[in-house]
Structures are given as C-alpha cells and as structure tokens.
Coordinates of C-alpha atoms in Angstrom, one line a residue:
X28 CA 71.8 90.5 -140.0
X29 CA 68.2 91.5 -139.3
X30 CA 66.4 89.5 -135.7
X31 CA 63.1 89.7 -135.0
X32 CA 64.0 90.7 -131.2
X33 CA 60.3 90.0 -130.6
X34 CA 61.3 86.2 -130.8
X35 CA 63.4 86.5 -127.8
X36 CA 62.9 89.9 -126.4
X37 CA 59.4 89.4 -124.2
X38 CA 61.1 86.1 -122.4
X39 CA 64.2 88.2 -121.1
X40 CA 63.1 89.6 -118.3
X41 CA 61.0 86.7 -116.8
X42 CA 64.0 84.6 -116.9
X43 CA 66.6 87.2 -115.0
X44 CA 63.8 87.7 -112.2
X45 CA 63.5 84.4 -111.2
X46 CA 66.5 84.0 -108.8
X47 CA 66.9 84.6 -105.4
X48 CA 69.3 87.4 -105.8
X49 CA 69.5 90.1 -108.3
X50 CA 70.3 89.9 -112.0
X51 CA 74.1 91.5 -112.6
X52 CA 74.5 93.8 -115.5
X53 CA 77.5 94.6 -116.6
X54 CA 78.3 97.8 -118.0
X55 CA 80.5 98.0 -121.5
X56 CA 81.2 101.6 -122.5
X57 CA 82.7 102.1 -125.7
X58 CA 83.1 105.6 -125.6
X59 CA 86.2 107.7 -124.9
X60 CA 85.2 110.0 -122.2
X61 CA 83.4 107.7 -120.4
X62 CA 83.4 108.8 -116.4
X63 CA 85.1 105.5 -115.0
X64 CA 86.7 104.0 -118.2
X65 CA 86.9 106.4 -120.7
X66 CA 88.8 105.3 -123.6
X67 CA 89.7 101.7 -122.0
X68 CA 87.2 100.0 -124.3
X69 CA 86.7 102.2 -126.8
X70 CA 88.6 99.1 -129.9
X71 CA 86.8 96.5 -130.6
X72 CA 89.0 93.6 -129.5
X73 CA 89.1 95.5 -126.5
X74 CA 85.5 95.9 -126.1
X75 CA 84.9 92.1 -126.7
X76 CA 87.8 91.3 -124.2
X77 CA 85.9 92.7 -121.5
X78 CA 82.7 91.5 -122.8
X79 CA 84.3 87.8 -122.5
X80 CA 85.7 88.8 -119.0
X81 CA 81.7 90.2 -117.8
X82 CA 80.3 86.9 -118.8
X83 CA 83.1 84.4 -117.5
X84 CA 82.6 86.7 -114.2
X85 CA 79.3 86.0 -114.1
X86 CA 77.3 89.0 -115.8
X87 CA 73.4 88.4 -117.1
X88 CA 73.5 91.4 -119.1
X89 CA 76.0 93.4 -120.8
X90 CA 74.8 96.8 -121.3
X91 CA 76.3 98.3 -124.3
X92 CA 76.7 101.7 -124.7
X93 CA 78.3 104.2 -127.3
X94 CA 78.1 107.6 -126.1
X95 CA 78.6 108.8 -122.2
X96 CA 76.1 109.8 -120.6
X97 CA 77.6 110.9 -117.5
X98 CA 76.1 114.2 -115.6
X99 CA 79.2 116.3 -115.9
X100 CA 81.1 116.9 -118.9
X101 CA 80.1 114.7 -121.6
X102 CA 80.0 115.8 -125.1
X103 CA 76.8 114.8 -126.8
X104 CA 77.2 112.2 -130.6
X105 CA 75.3 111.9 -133.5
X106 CA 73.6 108.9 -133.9
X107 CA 75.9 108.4 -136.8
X108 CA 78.9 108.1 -134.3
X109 CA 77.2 105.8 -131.9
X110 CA 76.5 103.5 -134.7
X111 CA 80.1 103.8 -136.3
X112 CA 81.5 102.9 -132.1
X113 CA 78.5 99.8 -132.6
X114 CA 78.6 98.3 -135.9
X115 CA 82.7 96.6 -134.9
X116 CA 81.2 95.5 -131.8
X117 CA 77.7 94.7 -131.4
X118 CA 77.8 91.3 -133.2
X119 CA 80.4 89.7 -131.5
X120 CA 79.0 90.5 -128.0
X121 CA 75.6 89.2 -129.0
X122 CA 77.3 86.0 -130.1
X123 CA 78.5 85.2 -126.3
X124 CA 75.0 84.3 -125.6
X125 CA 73.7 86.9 -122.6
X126 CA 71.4 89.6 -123.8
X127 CA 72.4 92.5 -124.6
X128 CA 70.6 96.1 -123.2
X129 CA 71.2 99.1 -126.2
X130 CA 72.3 102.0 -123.8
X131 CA 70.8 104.8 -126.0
X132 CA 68.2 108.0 -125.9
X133 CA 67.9 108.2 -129.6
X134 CA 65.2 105.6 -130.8
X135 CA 67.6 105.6 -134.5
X136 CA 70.4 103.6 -132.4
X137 CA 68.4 101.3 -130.4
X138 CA 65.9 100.4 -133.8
X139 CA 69.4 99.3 -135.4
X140 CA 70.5 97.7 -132.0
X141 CA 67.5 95.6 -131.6
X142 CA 67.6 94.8 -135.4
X143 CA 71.4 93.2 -135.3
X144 CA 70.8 91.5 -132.0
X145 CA 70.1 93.4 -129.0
X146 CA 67.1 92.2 -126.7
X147 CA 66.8 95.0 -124.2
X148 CA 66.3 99.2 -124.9
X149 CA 67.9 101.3 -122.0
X150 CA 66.5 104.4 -122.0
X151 CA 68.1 107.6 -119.5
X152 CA 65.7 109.7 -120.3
X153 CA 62.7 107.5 -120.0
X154 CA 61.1 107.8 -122.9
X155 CA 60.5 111.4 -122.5
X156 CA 63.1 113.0 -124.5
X157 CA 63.2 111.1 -128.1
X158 CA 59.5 111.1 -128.9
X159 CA 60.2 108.1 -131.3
X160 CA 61.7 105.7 -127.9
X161 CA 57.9 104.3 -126.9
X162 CA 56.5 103.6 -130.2
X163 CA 60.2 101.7 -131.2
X164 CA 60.0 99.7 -127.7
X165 CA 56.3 99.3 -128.2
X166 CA 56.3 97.9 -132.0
X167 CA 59.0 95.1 -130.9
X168 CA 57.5 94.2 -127.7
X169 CA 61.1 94.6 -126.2
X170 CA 62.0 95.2 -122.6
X171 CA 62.2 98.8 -121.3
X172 CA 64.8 100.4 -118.9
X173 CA 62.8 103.9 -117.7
X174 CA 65.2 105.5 -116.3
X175 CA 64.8 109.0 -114.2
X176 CA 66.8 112.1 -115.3
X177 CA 66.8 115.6 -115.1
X178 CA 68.8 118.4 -116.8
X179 CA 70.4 119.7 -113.3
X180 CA 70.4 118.6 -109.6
X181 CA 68.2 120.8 -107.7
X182 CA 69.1 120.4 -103.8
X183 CA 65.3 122.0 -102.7
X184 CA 63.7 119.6 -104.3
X185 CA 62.0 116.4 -102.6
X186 CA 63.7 114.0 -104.7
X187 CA 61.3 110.9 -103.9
X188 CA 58.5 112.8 -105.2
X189 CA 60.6 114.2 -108.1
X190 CA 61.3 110.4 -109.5
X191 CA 58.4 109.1 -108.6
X192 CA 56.4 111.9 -110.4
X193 CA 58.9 111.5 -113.6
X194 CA 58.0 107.6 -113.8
X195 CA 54.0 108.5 -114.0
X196 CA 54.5 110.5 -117.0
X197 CA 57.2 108.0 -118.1
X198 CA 54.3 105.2 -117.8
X199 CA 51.7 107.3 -119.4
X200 CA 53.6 107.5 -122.3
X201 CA 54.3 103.9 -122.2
X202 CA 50.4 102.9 -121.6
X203 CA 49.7 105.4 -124.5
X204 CA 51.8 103.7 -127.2
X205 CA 51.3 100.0 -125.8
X206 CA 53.8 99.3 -124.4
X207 CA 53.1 96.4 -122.0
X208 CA 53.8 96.6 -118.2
X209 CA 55.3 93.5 -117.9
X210 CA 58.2 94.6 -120.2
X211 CA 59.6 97.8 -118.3
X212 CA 62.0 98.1 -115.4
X213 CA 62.1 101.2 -113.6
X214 CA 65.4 102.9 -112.8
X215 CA 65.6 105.7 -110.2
X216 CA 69.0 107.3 -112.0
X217 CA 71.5 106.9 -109.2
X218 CA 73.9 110.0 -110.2
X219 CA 71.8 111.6 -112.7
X220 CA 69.9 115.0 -112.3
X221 CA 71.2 114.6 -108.8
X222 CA 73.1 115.6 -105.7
X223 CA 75.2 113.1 -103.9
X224 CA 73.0 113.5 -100.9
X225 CA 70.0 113.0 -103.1
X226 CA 71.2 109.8 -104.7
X227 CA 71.6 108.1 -101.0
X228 CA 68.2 109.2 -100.2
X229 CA 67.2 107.4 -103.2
X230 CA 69.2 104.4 -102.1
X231 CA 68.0 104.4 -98.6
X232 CA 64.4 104.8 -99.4
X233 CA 64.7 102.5 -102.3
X234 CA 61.8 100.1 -101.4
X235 CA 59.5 103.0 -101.6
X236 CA 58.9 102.9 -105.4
X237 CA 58.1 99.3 -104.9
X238 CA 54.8 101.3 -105.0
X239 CA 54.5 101.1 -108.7
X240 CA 54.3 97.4 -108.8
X241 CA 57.9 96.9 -111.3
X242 CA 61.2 95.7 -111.2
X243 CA 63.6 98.5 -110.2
X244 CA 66.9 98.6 -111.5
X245 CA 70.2 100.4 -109.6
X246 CA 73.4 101.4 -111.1
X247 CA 75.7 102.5 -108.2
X248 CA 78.5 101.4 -109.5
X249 CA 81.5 104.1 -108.7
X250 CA 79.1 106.9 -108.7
X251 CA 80.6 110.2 -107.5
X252 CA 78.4 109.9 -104.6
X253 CA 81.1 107.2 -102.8
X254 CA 83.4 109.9 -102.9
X255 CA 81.6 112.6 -101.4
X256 CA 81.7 109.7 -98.3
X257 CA 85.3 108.6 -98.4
X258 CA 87.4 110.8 -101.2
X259 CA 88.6 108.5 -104.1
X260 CA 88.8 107.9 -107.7
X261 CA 86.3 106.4 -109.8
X262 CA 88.6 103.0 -110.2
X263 CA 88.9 103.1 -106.5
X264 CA 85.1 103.1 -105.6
X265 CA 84.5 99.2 -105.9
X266 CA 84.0 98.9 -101.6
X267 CA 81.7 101.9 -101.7
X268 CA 79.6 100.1 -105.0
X269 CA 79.0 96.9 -103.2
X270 CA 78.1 98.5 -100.2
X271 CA 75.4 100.4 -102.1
X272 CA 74.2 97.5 -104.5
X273 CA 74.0 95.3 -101.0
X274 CA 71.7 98.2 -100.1
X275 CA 69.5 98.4 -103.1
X276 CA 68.9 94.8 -103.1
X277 CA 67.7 94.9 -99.2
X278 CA 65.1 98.0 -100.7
X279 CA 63.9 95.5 -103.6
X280 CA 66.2 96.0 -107.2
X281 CA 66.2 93.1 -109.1
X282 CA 68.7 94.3 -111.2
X283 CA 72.2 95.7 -110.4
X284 CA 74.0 97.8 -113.1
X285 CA 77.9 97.3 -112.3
X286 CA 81.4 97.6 -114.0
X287 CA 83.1 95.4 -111.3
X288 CA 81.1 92.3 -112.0
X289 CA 82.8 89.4 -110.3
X290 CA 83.1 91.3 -106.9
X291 CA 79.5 92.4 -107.2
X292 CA 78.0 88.7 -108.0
X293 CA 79.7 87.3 -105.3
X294 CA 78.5 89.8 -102.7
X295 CA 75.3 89.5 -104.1
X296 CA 75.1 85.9 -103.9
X297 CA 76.9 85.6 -100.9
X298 CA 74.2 88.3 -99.2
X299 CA 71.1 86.1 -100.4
X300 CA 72.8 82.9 -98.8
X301 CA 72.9 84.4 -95.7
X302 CA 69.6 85.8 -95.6
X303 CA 68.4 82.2 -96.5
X304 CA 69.8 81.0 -93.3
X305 CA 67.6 83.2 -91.4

C-alpha cells in the first residue's frame, strides 16, 4: 500500500494546533526493552489493543515507535528489525483514523513509514544524525519533530543555550534542504542528553524557546526525572507526568507526548477550562 503522505501530511499539524489546549500524543512502543513498557506491546494484537485504547481515551496522535530510544541502556536495531516490529502493525493503527508520527532516526524506516501510511516523521536526533532525515521530510512535505539530543548529559553545561544552539543547526539543515517552517515542531528532549536537574530547567523555562517562532513539543511522560523528586517506578510516575505536562502547557507546548493518555487529556482539558474562567 503506497500513500502519497503529501495528500494529507501538510494539513496535520494546522488542524491539532487549533484548540485551546494541547494536542495529546500517545506513545505506542513496540519494542522489548522499552524504559516504561518494555515488552508490553511488543505483539501485534497487543500493539493495536492499546492503539484502540489511546484513541477511545482521547489521543490525536499515536506515535509509533520500533526501537527504544531511551538514554540508558538501550541496544541499538537495524532498520531491518524496526521494519520486521512495523510491517504487523503499522496498517492497522493507520486504519483507526488519527495520524500516525514514525518514531525513527534512520530516514530508511520513516521513507517506508510515510509510504504505508504514516503522516508525521519524529526525529530524536533532529535531523543531525541520519544525513538522509531532511531531504526524506523535505521531498514529502511531511511534518517534522526536531528533537534535541546529545550523546551524554553534561551537568556544566547551560542547558538553555545547549538546546537552543542544537535547534539553529537543526533548522539550518532544514532551511537547506527545503523543508518548510510551517511543517516542524520543535522538541526540547525532556530526559535525553540530560540530567534530571537539567530537564526541569528545561520545563521551567519552557516558554523561552517560544523565541524561535514554532510549536514546541514535551514528552514528560514518566521520565526518570519524577523520581529523582519523589522515588518511584516508571508505572508509578503518572502524578509526577501531569504535573509536568500542566507545566509545559503554562510555558507554551502545543503538543504533549504521554503514555497515560486519558489522565493526561483530562487534566489538560480541565486546566484550559479553568483558565478560560479567568
């Protein structure tokens, strides 16, 4: 099944930015190591179980991804194996109706993503690790997730100036290749390339990269970071998550990455309808 994801891609992101409250992505690993549900949806009637259960609950996009990415102790895949964990799966999720995001740094995966039905490419290195990521995105006019990344948390760094530094290059490279402004989200990597203290600065100064004029995305969802504040286990981080999507929506994302979707789009809604009493 080949789709011309240009046909539906460039009206995505218009149409989840229009609310009064962010968009809710829910996050579908089908990997087994995962960080938070390794190995839980790793079948594919599981997978499409808790695809079903994301969009009853209220998720806008299901992010699908086939290998972890998570900072500590994930074993790196072949594109071969992420498309052997996709080809089961991708279909049927497309067929629920919600676009789908191709969580992927090798441009091989996402072209075959976007081909069978994917809309969005979500990108944690930001274009800056496959070379072949901005001319992919760029020839089918498909929204971008730029996310920031590094190889190891530094704690001497100023971490503000570190992501906001590694989205210039990230849009250079995107301005270089074409790659239209009005079809990339920024994401500042909550958890990635750095320390917990780090990622909160990141959350608390949030509305600063408002700067570069584009949607920001925030994944918080049962990051280590919760723990470092009150101990607990991944599955046991949902309170902490909300807190810290509640935040990021204050500081300006328009998008909120979570696994727990039904608690999160009822906080989020619930939030805006408050503020729209003020």
């Amino acid at each position: 099944m080949q789709r011309d994801a240009h046909s539906g891609g460039t009206a995505v992101l218009p149409a989840l930015l229009s609310r009064p409250y962010p968009a809710v992505m829910g996050v579908l690993n089908i990997t087994p190591d995962s960080f938070s549900d390794g190995g839980r949806f790793a079948a594919p009637e599981q997978a499409l179980a808790q695809a079903r259960k994301m969009v009853a609950d209220g998720a806008d996009i299901i992010d699908l991804g086939a290998e972890s990415t998570r900072p500590y102790g994930s074993q790196p895949v072949s594109a071969e194996d992420e498309l052997r964990r996709l080809k089961p799966v991708l279909a049927d999720v497309v067929a629920l109706g919600v676009p789908v995001s191709i969580d992927s740094m090798k441009s091989d995966v996402v072209a075959w993503a976007l081909d069978h039905g994917a809309l969005i490419a979500n990108d944690v290195w930001g274009l800056q690790r496959d070379a072949g990521m901005a001319p992919l995105v760029a020839a089918r006019h498909v929204p971008v997730i730029i996310m920031h990344n590094r190889d190891n948390a530094d704690p001497s760094i100023d971490i503000m100036k570190d992501v906001s530094a590694f989205f210039a290059r990230s849009l250079d490279i995107a301005a270089k290749t074409g790659i239209s402004t009005d079809q990339i989200v920024l994401d500042p990597g909550i958890g990635f390339g750095k320390t917990p203290q780090q990622s909160m600065m990141v959350l608390a100064r949030l509305a600063e990269l408002s700067a570069f004029g584009l949607p920001l995305l925030v994944g918080a969802s049962r990051k280590r970071f919760i723990s470092t504040v009150t101990p607990s286990e991944p599955d046991r981080r949902i309170g902490g998550s909300i807190a810290a999507h509640l935040i990021a929506a204050q500081g300006g994302a328009q998008i909120i990455r979570a696994h727990d979707v039904a608690e999160t789009v009822q906080a989020l809604r619930v939030a805006a309808a408050i503020r729209g009493q003020q």
